[in-house]
PDB file of C-alpha atoms and ligand atoms in Angstrom:
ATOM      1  CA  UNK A   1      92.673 106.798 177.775  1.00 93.00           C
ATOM      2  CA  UNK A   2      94.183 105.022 174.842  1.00 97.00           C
ATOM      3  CA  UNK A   3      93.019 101.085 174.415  1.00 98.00           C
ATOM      4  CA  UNK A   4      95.796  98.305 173.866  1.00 98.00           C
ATOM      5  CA  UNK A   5      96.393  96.564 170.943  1.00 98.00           C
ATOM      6  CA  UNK A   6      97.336  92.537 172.267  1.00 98.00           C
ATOM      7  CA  UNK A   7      98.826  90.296 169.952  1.00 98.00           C
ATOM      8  CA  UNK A   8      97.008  86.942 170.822  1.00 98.00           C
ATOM      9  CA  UNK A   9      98.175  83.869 169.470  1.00 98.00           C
ATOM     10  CA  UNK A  10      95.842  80.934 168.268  1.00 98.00           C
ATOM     11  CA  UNK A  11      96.071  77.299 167.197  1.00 98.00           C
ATOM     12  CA  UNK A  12      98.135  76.014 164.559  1.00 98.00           C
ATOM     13  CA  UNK A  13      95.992  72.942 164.236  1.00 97.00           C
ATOM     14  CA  UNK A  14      94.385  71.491 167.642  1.00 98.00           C
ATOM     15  CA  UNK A  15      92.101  73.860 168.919  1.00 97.00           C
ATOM     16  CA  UNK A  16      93.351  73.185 172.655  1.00 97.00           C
ATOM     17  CA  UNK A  17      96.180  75.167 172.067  1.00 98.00           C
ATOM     18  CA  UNK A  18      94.597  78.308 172.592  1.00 98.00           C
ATOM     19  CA  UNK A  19      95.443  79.451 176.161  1.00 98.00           C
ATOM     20  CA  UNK A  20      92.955  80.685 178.655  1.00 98.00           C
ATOM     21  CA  UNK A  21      94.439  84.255 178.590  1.00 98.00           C
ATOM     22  CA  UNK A  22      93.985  84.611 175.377  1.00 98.00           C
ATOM     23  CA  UNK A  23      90.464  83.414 175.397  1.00 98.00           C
ATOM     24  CA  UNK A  24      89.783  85.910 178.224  1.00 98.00           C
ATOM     25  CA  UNK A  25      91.320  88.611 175.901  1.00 98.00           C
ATOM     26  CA  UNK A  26      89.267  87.613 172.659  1.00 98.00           C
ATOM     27  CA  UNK A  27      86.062  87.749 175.382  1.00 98.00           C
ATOM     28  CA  UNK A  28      87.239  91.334 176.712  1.00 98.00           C
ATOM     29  CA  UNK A  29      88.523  93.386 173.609  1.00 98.00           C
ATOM     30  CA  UNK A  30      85.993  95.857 171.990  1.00 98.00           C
ATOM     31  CA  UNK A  31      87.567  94.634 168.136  1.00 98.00           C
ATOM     32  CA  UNK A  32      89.272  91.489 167.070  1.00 98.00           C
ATOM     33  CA  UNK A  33      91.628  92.507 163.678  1.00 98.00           C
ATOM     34  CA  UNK A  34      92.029  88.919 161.642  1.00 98.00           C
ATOM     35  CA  UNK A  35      93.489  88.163 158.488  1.00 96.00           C
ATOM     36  CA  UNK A  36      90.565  85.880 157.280  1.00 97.00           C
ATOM     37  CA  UNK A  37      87.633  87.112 159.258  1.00 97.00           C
ATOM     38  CA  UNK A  38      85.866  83.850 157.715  1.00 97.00           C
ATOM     39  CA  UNK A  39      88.204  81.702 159.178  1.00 97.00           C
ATOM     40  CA  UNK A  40      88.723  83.452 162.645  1.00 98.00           C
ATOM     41  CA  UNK A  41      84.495  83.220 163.098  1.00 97.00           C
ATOM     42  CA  UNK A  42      85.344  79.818 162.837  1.00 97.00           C
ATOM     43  CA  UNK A  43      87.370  79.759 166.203  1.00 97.00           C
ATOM     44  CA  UNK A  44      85.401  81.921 167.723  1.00 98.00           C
ATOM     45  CA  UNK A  45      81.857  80.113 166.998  1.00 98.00           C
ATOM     46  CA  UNK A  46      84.136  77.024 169.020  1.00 97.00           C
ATOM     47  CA  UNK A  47      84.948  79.057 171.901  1.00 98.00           C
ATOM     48  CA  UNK A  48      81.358  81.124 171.528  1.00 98.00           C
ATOM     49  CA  UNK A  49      82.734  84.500 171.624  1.00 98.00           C
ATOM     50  CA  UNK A  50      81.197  86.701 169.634  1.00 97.00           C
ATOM     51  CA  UNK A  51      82.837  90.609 168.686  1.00 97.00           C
ATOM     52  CA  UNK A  52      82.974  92.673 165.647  1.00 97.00           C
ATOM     53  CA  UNK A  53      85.634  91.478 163.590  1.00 98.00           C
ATOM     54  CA  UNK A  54      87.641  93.746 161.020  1.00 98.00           C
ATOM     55  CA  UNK A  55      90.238  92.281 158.297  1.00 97.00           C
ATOM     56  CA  UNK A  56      93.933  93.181 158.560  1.00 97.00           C
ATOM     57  CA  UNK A  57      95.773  90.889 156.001  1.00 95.00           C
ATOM     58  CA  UNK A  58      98.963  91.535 154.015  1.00 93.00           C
ATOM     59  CA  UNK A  59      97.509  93.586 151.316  1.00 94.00           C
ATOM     60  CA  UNK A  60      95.523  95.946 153.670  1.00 95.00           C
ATOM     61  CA  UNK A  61      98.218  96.285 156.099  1.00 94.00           C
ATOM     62  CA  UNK A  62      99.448  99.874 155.687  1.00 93.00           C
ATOM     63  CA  UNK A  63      95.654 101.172 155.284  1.00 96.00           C
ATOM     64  CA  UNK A  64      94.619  99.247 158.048  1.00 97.00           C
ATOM     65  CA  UNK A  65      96.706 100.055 160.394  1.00 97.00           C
ATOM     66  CA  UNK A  66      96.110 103.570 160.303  1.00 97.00           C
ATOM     67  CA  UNK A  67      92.752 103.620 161.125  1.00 97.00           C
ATOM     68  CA  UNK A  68      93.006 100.663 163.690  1.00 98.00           C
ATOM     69  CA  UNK A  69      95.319 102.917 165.549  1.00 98.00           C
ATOM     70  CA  UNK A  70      92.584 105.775 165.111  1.00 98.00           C
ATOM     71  CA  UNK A  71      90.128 103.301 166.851  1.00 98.00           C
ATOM     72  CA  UNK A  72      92.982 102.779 169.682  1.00 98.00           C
ATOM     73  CA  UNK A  73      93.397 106.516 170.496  1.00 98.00           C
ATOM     74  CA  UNK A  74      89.590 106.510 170.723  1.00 98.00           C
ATOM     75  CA  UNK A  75      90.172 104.026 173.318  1.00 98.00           C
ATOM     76  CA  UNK A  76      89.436 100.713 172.137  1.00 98.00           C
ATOM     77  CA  UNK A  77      91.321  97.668 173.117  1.00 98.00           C
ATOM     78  CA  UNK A  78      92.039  95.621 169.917  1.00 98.00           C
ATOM     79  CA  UNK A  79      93.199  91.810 169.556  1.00 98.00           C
ATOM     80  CA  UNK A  80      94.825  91.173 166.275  1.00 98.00           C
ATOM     81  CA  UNK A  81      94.945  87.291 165.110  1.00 98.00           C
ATOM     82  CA  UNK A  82      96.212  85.628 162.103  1.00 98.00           C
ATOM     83  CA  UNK A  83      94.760  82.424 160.782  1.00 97.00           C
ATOM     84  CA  UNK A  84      97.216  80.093 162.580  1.00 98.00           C
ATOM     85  CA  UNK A  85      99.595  80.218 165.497  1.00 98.00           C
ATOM     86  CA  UNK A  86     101.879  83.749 166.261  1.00 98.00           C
ATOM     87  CA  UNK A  87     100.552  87.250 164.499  1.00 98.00           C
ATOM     88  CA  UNK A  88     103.975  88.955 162.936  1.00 98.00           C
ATOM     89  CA  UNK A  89     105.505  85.271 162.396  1.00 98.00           C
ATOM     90  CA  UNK A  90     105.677  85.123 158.605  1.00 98.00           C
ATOM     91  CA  UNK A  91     102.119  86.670 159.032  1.00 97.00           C
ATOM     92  CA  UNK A  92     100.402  90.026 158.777  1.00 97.00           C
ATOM     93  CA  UNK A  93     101.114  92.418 162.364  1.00 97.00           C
ATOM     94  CA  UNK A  94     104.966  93.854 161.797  1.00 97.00           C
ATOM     95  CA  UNK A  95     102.705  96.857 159.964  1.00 97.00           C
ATOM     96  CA  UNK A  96     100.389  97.522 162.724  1.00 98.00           C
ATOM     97  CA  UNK A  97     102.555  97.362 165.556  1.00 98.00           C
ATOM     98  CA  UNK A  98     105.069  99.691 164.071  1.00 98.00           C
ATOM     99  CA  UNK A  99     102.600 102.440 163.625  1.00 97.00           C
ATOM    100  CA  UNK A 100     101.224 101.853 167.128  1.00 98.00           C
ATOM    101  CA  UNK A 101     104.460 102.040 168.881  1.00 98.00           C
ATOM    102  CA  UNK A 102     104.812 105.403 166.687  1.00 98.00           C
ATOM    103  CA  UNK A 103     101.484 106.733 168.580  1.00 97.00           C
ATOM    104  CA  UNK A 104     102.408 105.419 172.217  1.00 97.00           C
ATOM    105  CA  UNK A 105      99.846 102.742 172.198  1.00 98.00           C
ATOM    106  CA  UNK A 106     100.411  99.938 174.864  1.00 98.00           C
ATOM    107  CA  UNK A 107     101.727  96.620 172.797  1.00 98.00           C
ATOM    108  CA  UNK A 108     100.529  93.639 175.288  1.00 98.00           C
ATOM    109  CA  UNK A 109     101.802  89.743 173.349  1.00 98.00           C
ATOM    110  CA  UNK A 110      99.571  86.930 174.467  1.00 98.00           C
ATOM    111  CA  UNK A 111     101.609  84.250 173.833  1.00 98.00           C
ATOM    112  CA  UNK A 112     101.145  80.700 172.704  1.00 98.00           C
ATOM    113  CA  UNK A 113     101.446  78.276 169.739  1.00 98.00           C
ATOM    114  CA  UNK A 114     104.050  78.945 166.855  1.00 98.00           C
ATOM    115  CA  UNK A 115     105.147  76.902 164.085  1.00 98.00           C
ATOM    116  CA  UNK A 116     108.883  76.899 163.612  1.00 98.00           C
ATOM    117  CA  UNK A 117     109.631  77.007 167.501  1.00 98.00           C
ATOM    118  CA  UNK A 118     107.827  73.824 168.323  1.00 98.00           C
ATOM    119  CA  UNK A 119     109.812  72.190 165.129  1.00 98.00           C
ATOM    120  CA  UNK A 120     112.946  73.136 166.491  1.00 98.00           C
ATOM    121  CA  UNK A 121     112.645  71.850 169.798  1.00 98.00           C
ATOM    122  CA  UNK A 122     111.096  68.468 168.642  1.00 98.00           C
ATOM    123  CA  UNK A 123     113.885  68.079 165.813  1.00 98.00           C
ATOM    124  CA  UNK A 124     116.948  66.919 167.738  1.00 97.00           C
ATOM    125  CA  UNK A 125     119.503  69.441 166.056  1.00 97.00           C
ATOM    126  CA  UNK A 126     120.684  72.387 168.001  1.00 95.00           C
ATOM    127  CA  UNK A 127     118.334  74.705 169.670  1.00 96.00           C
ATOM    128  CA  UNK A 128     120.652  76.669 171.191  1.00 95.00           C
ATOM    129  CA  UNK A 129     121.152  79.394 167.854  1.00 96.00           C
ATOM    130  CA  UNK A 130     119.183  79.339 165.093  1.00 97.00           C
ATOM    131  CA  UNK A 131     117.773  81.354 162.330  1.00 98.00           C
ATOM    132  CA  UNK A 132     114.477  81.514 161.395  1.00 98.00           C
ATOM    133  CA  UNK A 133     114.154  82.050 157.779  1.00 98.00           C
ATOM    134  CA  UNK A 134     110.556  82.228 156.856  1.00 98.00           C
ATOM    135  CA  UNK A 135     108.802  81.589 153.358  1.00 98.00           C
ATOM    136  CA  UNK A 136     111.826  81.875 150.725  1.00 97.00           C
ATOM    137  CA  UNK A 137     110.874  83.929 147.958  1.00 96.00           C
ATOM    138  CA  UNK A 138     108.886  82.184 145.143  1.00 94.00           C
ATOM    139  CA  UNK A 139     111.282  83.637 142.860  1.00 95.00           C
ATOM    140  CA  UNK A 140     113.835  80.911 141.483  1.00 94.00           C
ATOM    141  CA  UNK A 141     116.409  83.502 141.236  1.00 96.00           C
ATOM    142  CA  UNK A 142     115.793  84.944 144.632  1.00 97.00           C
ATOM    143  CA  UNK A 143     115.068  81.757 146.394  1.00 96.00           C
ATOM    144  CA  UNK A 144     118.824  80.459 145.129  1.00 96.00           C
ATOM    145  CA  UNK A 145     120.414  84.020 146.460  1.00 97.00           C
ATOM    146  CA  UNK A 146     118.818  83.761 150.017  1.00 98.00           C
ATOM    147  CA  UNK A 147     120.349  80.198 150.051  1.00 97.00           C
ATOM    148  CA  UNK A 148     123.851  81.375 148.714  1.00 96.00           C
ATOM    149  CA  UNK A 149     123.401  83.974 150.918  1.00 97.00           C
ATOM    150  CA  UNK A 150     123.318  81.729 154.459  1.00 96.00           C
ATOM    151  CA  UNK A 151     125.044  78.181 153.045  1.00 94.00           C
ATOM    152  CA  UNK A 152     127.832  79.346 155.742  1.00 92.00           C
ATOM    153  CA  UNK A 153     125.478  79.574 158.292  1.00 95.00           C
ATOM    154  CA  UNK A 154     126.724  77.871 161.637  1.00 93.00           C
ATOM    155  CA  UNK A 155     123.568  78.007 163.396  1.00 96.00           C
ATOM    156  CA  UNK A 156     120.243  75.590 162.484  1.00 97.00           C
ATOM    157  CA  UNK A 157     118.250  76.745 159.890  1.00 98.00           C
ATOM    158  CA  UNK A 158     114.748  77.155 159.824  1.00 98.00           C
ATOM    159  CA  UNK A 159     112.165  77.708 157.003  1.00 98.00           C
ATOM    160  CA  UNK A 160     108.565  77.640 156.214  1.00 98.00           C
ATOM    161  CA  UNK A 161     107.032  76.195 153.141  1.00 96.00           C
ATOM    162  CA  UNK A 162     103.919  75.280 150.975  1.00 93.00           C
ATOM    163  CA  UNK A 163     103.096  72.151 150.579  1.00 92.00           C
ATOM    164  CA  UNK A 164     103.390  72.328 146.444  1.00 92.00           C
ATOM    165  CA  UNK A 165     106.591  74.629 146.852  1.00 93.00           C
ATOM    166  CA  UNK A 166     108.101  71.646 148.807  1.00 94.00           C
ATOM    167  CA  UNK A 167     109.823  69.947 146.247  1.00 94.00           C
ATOM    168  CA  UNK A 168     111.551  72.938 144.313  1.00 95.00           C
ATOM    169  CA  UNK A 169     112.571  74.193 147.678  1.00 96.00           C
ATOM    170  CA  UNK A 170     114.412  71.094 148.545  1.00 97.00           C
ATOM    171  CA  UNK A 171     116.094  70.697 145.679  1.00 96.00           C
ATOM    172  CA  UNK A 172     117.370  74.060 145.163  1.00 97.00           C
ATOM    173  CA  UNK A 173     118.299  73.205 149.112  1.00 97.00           C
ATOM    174  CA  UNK A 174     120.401  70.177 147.809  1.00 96.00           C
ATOM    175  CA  UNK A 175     122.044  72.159 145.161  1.00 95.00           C
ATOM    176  CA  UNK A 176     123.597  74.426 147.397  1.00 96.00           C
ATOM    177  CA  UNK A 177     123.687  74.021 150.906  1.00 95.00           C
ATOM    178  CA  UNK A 178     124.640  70.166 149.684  1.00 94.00           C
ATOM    179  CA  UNK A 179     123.098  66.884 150.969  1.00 95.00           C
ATOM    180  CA  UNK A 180     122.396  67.999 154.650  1.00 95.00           C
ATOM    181  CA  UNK A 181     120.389  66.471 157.561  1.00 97.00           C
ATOM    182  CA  UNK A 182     117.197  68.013 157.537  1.00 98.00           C
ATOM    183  CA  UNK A 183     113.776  67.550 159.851  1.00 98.00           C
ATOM    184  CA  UNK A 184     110.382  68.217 157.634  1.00 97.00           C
ATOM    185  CA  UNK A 185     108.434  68.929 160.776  1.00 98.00           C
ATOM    186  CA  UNK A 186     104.531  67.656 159.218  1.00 97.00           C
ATOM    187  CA  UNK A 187     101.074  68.854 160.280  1.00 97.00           C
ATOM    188  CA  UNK A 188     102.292  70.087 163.779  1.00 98.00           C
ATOM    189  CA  UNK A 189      99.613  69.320 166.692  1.00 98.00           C
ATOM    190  CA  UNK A 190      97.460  67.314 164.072  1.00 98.00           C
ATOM    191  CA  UNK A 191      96.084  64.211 163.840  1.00 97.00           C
ATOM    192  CA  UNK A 192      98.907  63.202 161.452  1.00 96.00           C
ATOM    193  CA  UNK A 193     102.014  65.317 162.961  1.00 97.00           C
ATOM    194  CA  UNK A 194     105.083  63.751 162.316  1.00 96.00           C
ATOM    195  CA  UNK A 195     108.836  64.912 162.645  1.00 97.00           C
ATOM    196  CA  UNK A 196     110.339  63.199 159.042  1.00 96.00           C
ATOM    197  CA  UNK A 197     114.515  62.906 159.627  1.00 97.00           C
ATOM    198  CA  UNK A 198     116.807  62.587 157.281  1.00 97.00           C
ATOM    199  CA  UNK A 199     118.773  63.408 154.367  1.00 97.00           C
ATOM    200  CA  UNK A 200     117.456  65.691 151.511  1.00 97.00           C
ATOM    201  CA  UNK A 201     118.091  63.537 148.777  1.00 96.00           C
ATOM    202  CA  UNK A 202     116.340  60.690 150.693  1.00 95.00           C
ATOM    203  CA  UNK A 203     113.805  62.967 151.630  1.00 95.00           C
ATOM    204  CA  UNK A 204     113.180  64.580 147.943  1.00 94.00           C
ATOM    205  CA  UNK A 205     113.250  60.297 146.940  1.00 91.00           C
ATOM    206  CA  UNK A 206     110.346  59.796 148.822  1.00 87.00           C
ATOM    207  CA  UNK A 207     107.935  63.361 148.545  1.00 85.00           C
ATOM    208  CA  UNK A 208     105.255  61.619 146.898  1.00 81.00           C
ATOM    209  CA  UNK A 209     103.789  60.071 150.304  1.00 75.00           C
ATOM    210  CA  UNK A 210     104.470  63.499 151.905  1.00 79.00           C
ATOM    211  CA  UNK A 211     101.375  65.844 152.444  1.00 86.00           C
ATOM    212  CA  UNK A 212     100.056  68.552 154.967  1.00 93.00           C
ATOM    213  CA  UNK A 213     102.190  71.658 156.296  1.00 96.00           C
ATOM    214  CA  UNK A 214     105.375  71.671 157.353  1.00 96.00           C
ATOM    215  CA  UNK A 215     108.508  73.256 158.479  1.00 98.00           C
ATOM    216  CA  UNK A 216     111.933  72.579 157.532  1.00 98.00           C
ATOM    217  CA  UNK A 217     114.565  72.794 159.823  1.00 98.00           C
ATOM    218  CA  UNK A 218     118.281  72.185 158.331  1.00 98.00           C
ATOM    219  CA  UNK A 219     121.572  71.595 159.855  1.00 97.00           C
ATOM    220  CA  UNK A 220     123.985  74.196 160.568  1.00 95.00           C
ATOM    221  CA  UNK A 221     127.032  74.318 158.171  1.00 93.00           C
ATOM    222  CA  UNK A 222     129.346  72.306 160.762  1.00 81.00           C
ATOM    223  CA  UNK A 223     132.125  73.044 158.011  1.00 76.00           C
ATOM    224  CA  UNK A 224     132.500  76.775 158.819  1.00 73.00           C
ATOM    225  CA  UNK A 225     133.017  79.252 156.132  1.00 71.00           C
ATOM    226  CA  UNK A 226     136.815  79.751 157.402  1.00 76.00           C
ATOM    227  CA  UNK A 227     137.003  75.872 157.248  1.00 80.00           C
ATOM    228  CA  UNK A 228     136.056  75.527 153.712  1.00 77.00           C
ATOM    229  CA  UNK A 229     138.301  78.518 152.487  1.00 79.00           C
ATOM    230  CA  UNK A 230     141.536  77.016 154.141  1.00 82.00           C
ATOM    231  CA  UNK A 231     140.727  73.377 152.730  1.00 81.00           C
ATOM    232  CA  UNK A 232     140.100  75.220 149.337  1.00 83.00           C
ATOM    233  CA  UNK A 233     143.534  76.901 149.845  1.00 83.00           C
ATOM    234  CA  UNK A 234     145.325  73.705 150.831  1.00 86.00           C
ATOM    235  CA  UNK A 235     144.338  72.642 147.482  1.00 87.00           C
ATOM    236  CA  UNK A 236     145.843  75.003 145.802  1.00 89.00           C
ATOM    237  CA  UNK A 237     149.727  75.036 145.611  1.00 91.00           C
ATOM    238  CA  UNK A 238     152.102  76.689 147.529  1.00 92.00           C
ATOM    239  CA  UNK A 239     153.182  79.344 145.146  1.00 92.00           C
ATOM    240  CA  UNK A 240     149.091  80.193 144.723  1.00 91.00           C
ATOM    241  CA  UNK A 241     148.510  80.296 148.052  1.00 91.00           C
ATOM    242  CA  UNK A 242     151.173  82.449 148.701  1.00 92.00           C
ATOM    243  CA  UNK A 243     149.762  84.420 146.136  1.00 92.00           C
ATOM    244  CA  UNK A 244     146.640  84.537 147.874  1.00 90.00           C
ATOM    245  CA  UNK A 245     147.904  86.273 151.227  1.00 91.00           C
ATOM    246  CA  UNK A 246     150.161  88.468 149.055  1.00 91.00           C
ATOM    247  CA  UNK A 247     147.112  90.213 147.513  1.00 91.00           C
ATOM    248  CA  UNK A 248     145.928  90.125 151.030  1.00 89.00           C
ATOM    249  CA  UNK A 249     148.477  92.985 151.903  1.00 91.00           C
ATOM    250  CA  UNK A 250     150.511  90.154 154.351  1.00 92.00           C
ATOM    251  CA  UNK A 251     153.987  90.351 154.431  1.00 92.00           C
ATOM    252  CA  UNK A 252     156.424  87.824 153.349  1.00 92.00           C
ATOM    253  CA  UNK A 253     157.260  86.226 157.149  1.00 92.00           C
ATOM    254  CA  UNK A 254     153.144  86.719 157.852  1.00 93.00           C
ATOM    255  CA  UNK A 255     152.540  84.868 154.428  1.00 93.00           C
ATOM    256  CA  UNK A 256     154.999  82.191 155.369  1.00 93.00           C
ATOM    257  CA  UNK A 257     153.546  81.872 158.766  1.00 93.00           C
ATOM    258  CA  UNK A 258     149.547  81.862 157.943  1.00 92.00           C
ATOM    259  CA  UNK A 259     150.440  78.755 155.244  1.00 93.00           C
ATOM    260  CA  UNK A 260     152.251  76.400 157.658  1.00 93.00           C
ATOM    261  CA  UNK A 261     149.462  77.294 160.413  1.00 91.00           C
ATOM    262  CA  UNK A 262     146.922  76.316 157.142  1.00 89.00           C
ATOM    263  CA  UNK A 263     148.593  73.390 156.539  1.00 91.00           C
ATOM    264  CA  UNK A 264     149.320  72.430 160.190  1.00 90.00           C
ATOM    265  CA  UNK A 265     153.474  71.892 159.139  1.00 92.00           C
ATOM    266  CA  UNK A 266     156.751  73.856 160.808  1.00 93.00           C
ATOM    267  CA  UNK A 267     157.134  77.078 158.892  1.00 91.00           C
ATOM    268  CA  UNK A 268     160.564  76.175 158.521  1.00 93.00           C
ATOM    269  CA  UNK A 269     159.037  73.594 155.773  1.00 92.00           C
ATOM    270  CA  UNK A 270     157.315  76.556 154.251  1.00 93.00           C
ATOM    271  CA  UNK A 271     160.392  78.948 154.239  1.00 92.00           C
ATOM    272  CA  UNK A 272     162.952  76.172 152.651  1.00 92.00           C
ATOM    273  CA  UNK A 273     160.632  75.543 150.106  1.00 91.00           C
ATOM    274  CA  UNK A 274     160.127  79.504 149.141  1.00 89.00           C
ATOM    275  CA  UNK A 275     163.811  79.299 149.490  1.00 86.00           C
ATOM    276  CA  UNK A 276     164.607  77.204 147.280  1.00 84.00           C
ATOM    277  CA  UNK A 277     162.488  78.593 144.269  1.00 73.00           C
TER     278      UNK A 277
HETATM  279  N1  SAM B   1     102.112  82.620 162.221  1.00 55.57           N
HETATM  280  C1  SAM B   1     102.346  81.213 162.053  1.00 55.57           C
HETATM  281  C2  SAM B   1     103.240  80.710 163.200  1.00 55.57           C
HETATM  282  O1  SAM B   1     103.227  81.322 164.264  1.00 55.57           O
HETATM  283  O2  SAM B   1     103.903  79.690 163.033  1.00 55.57           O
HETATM  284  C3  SAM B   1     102.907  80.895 160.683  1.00 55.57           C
HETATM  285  C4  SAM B   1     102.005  81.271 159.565  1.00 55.57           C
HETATM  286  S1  SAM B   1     102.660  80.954 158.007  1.00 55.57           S
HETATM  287  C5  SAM B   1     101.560  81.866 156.957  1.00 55.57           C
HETATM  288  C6  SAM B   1     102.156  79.327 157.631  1.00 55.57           C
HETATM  289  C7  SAM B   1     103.314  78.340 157.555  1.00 55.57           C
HETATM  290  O3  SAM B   1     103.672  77.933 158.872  1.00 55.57           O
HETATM  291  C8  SAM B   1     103.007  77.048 156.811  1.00 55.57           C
HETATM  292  O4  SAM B   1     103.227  77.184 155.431  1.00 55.57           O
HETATM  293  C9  SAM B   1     103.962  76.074 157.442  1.00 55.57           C
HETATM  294  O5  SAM B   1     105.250  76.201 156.899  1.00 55.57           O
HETATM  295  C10 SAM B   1     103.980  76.569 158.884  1.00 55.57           C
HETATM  296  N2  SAM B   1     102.939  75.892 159.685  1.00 55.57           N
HETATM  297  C11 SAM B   1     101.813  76.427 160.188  1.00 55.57           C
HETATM  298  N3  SAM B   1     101.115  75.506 160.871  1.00 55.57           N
HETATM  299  C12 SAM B   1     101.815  74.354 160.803  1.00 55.57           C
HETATM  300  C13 SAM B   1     101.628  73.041 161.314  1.00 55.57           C
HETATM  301  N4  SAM B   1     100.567  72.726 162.035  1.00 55.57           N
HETATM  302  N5  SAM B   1     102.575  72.110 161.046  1.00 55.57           N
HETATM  303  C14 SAM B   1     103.659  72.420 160.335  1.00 55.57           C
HETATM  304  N6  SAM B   1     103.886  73.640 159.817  1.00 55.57           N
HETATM  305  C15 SAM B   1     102.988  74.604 160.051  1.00 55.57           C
END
């Protein structure tokens, strides 16, 4: 019979937040796949478990995952780990479980801490849809088109960052999703967690005094994409505007129509002053 391969999730900074499942689960498996071996021996020297430990990190992935999936038809139950909080989550596992799927192996989650969910729910802005974004690229260029890409976003934003990458991050942030409410959400679980509010230019005016891990969560675009494009037309004059919806395909009584609905006047307003031209 084939072994399962559980995704257990560790600590993200206090080691109590390790659950007792997954502890049982670390105990039981025959192979525990880590991204730092080093690192996970540390954890498991706390908890004294002791099992043969193989790497898995991002640059071994595809390699790796073959022959762990060997090892699972053989029958062996593997855990796979990361080095802090949920494997998959901006972390080595999407590789692995793809493949195993592809073979019929059982897929078993052990959940428990992650990052960006427990800065969401501690940072007051809306939980109820958000995106989580990840690491932006470290590429200026790319970093700036992932941000054009989502400044319309509705829903909260979520990212994760490096502490040195912090700064650039924020300001390309300011540049063009514009001076937002934001949440850095600092050293999580840790002796020195804290949940910074405020504004990213008051934020990037103070970074100095700001050190450890975070995640950033960012407001929503309240002002909706459709918003901004009818205040940007209302700027514009009539005859433009009416340009506008003409090389839209609309008709003249649709054009007429869509403008005073824009501009919240009687259409009558609209069609006198077309009218009169
Ligand atoms: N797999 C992890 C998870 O489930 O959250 C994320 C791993 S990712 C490589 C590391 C990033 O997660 C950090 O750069 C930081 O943005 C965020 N992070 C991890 N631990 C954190 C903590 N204790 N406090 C704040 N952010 C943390």
């Amino acid at each position: 019979m084939a072994g399962k391969l559980y995704l257990v999730a560790t600590p993200i900074g206090n080691l109590e937040d390790i659950t007792l499942r997954a502890l049982r689960i670390l105990k039981e498996v025959d192979i525990i796949a880590a991204e730092d071996t080093r690192h996970t021996l540390g954890l498991l020297n706390y908890f004294e478990i002791s099992k043969p430990l193989i790497s898995y990190y991002k640059q071994n992935e595809s390699t790796r995952s073959v022959e762990l999936v060997e090892k699972l038809k053989e029958g062996k139950n593997i855990a796979l780990v990361s080095d802090a909080g949920t494997p998959g989550i901006s972390d080595p596992g999407e590789q692995i479980v793809k493949t195993a799927i592809q073979e019929g192996i059982e897929i078993v989650p052990i959940p428990g801490a992650c990052a960006f969910v427990n800065a969401i729910i501690s940072s007051g802005m809306s939980t109820r849809e958000f995106c989580f974004l990840g690491f932006l690229s470290a590429v200026k260029k790319e970093r700036k088109e992932k941000l054009e890409e989502i400044k319309y976003e509705t829903k909260t934003l979520i990212f994760y960052e490096a502490p040195h990458k912090l700064k650039n991050t924020l300001e390309n942030m300011l540049e063009i999703l514009g001076d937002r409410n934001i949440v850095l959400a600092r050293e999580i679980t840790k002796i020195h967690e804290e949940f910074i509010h405020g504004k990213i230019s008051d934020i990037l005016g103070n970074l100095e005094e700001i050190k450890g891990e975070f995640v950033i969560v960012v407001e929503g675009n309240y002002q909706s994409k459709k918003e901004i494009e009818i205040k940007n037309l209302n700027q514009m004059s009539l005859d433009k505007q009416y340009e506008f919806y003409e090389n839209q395909g609309l008709l003249k009584k649709e054009i007429i129509k869509q403008i005073a609905k824009d501009r919240n006047v009687n259409k009558n307003e609209i069609y006198q002053y077309f009218l009169e031209k």
